[in-house]
Short mmCIF file of C-alpha atoms in Angstrom, two decimals:
data_model
loop_
_atom_site.label_atom_id
_atom_site.label_comp_id
_atom_site.label_asym_id
_atom_site.label_seq_id
_atom_site.Cartn_x
_atom_site.Cartn_y
_atom_site.Cartn_z
CA ASP A 1 103.26 111.41 98.39
CA GLY A 2 105.25 109.06 100.60
CA GLU A 3 103.88 110.18 103.96
CA ASN A 4 100.30 109.35 102.96
CA LEU A 5 100.83 105.66 102.20
CA PHE A 6 98.50 104.00 104.66
CA GLY A 7 98.46 100.44 103.39
CA GLU A 8 95.11 98.76 103.99
CA ASP A 9 93.84 101.57 106.24
CA ASN A 10 91.73 103.20 103.52
CA TRP A 11 89.74 105.09 106.16
CA ARG A 12 92.83 107.27 106.67
CA PHE A 13 92.62 108.65 103.12
CA VAL A 14 88.94 109.47 103.64
CA LYS A 15 89.69 111.16 106.96
CA ILE A 16 92.20 113.52 105.30
CA ASP A 17 89.62 114.72 102.78
CA TYR A 18 86.83 114.87 105.35
CA THR A 19 88.83 117.12 107.68
CA LYS A 20 89.51 119.69 104.93
CA GLN A 21 87.41 122.85 105.06
CA PRO A 22 84.98 122.49 103.56
CA PRO A 23 85.04 118.67 103.66
CA LYS A 24 85.79 117.19 100.24
CA PRO A 25 83.50 114.54 98.71
CA THR A 26 85.48 111.32 98.71
CA ILE A 27 84.97 107.84 97.34
CA ASP A 28 87.36 104.90 97.54
CA GLY A 29 87.52 104.19 93.82
CA GLU A 30 90.29 101.60 93.90
CA PRO A 31 89.97 99.25 96.88
CA SER A 32 91.29 95.72 96.78
CA TYR A 33 89.19 93.64 94.44
CA GLU A 34 87.54 90.39 95.43
CA LEU A 35 89.53 87.32 94.32
CA ILE A 36 92.62 89.19 93.19
CA PRO A 37 96.03 88.31 94.67
CA GLN A 38 97.10 90.61 97.48
CA GLY A 39 100.33 91.25 95.60
CA LEU A 40 98.31 91.76 92.38
CA HIS A 41 100.66 90.01 89.97
CA ASP A 42 101.46 86.83 91.89
CA PRO A 43 98.54 84.35 92.03
CA SER A 44 100.44 82.26 94.59
CA GLU A 45 99.88 85.00 97.21
CA PRO A 46 96.67 85.04 99.30
CA TRP A 47 93.66 86.47 97.49
CA TRP A 48 91.38 89.22 98.79
CA GLN A 49 88.11 87.70 99.95
CA ALA A 50 84.56 88.95 100.50
CA ALA A 51 85.33 89.88 104.13
CA ASP A 52 88.19 92.08 102.94
CA VAL A 53 86.12 94.01 100.41
CA ARG A 54 83.36 94.40 103.00
CA ARG A 55 85.90 95.81 105.49
CA TYR A 56 87.12 98.37 102.94
CA ALA A 57 83.54 99.41 102.17
CA TYR A 58 82.49 99.94 105.79
CA TRP A 59 85.77 101.58 106.78
CA SER A 60 85.56 104.15 103.99
CA VAL A 61 81.85 104.97 104.25
CA PHE A 62 81.83 105.14 108.05
CA ALA A 63 84.94 107.37 107.92
CA GLY A 64 82.99 109.91 105.85
CA ALA A 65 83.13 108.81 102.21
CA PHE A 66 79.96 109.39 100.22
CA GLY A 67 80.26 105.96 98.65
CA HIS A 68 82.49 103.04 97.78
CA THR A 69 83.50 101.20 94.64
CA TYR A 70 83.31 97.41 94.72
CA GLY A 71 85.59 95.46 92.43
CA HIS A 72 86.10 91.86 91.43
CA SER A 73 89.14 90.61 89.53
CA SER A 74 87.16 88.58 86.99
CA VAL A 75 84.64 91.36 86.38
CA MET A 76 87.32 94.06 86.07
CA GLN A 77 88.98 92.14 83.25
CA MET A 78 85.71 90.82 81.80
CA HIS A 79 87.20 87.32 81.96
CA SER A 80 85.08 85.10 79.72
CA LYS A 81 85.05 81.72 78.00
CA ASP A 82 86.64 83.40 74.97
CA ARG A 83 89.91 83.74 76.92
CA LEU A 84 91.66 80.59 78.02
CA VAL A 85 93.66 82.25 80.81
CA GLY A 86 92.57 85.13 83.01
CA ASP A 87 95.02 87.71 84.31
CA TYR A 88 96.10 87.65 87.97
CA GLY A 89 95.08 84.01 88.27
CA ALA A 90 91.37 84.61 87.59
CA LYS A 91 89.49 81.35 87.25
CA LYS A 92 85.88 82.55 87.27
CA TYR A 93 84.12 84.12 84.35
CA TRP A 94 82.76 87.62 84.87
CA ASP A 95 79.12 86.57 84.41
CA GLU A 96 79.50 84.17 87.36
CA ALA A 97 81.66 86.47 89.49
CA ILE A 98 79.02 89.21 89.62
CA PHE A 99 77.13 86.97 92.04
CA ASP A 100 80.07 86.37 94.41
CA GLU A 101 79.73 87.03 98.13
CA GLY A 102 81.53 90.39 98.16
CA ALA A 103 79.21 91.77 95.50
CA LYS A 104 76.19 90.61 97.49
CA GLN A 105 77.55 92.27 100.64
CA MET A 106 77.55 95.75 99.10
CA GLN A 107 73.74 95.90 99.11
CA TYR A 108 73.67 95.65 102.91
CA LEU A 109 75.87 98.70 103.37
CA LYS A 110 73.90 100.65 100.76
CA ASN A 111 70.56 99.75 102.36
CA LEU A 112 71.83 100.60 105.84
CA ILE A 113 73.20 104.00 104.85
CA LEU A 114 70.16 104.98 102.77
CA ALA A 115 67.69 103.92 105.50
CA TYR A 116 68.81 106.84 107.69
CA PRO A 117 69.30 110.58 107.04
CA PHE A 118 72.32 110.83 104.75
CA PHE A 119 73.27 114.51 104.87
CA THR A 120 73.41 114.76 108.66
CA ARG A 121 75.56 111.63 109.05
CA ILE A 122 79.11 112.29 110.24
CA PRO A 123 82.11 110.18 111.20
CA ASP A 124 82.57 110.39 114.97
CA GLN A 125 85.34 108.39 116.63
CA SER A 126 84.84 110.41 119.86
CA VAL A 127 81.84 108.16 120.61
CA LEU A 128 84.21 105.24 121.14
CA ALA A 129 84.88 104.84 124.88
CA SER A 130 87.45 102.08 124.44
CA GLU A 131 90.53 101.79 122.25
CA GLN A 132 89.95 102.46 118.54
CA GLY A 133 92.24 99.61 117.58
CA GLU A 134 94.92 99.39 114.94
CA GLN A 135 94.70 97.82 111.50
CA TYR A 136 92.15 94.98 111.46
CA GLU A 137 91.15 95.69 115.07
CA ARG A 138 89.97 99.22 114.24
CA VAL A 139 86.42 100.15 115.15
CA VAL A 140 85.02 102.85 112.87
CA ILE A 141 81.94 104.90 113.79
CA THR A 142 79.47 107.09 111.97
CA ARG A 143 76.33 108.69 113.39
CA GLY A 144 73.40 110.98 112.85
CA ASN A 145 71.38 112.86 115.45
CA ASP A 146 69.45 109.80 116.61
CA TYR A 147 71.40 106.83 115.32
CA LEU A 148 74.90 105.45 115.43
CA PHE A 149 76.68 102.72 113.46
CA ALA A 150 79.89 101.10 114.66
CA TYR A 151 81.77 98.54 112.59
CA SER A 152 84.30 96.04 113.88
CA TYR A 153 85.91 93.82 111.26
CA THR A 154 87.04 91.26 113.83
CA GLY A 155 83.93 91.44 116.00
CA ARG A 156 85.96 92.52 119.01
CA GLN A 157 84.17 94.06 121.98
CA PHE A 158 84.19 97.82 122.43
CA ASP A 159 82.46 100.45 124.55
CA LEU A 160 80.55 103.55 123.40
CA HIS A 161 79.57 106.92 124.88
CA LEU A 162 75.87 107.03 124.06
CA GLY A 163 75.11 110.57 125.29
CA VAL A 164 75.52 112.01 121.79
CA ILE A 165 72.40 110.21 120.56
CA LYS A 166 68.96 111.71 121.19
CA GLY A 167 66.41 109.62 123.06
CA LYS A 168 66.08 107.73 126.33
CA GLN A 169 66.41 104.22 124.92
CA VAL A 170 69.06 102.67 122.75
CA LYS A 171 68.50 99.71 120.46
CA ALA A 172 71.73 97.95 119.53
CA PHE A 173 72.37 95.06 117.17
#
């Protein structure tokens, strides 16, 4: 419906499902694909890059999604040497595109999330002591009992309330 059109803020869709009782399992199954035009049909527009698909992945998972779907324009259409022209301005063939930077980035999020207890992890923006930020400046946070992950797409500085994490020492990186 019209009031739930959030543009690039995919974390907002996840938040709606997560706040339902009981929370609903959610996955962003249609994020912007790597190397597809931002307007989809006009290859003269800027194309979504690896940093964009990484942002969508972290925003959705840290907001409470149980996973994320990565997409690449050339892979989605299986663009190959058999076709002279790819749709949406695709220039790479799918068997090359599967090694693009955005695809490689997805393993880091998967490894991070699976290295810590999964079922006790929750989104928790209350840990943020500074402004959450709007659009690209948003900081999104997820945590367990003894760990916390905060993601900033732009790398901007932010402050956290660390009292929600068990332990006397905090290791941050």
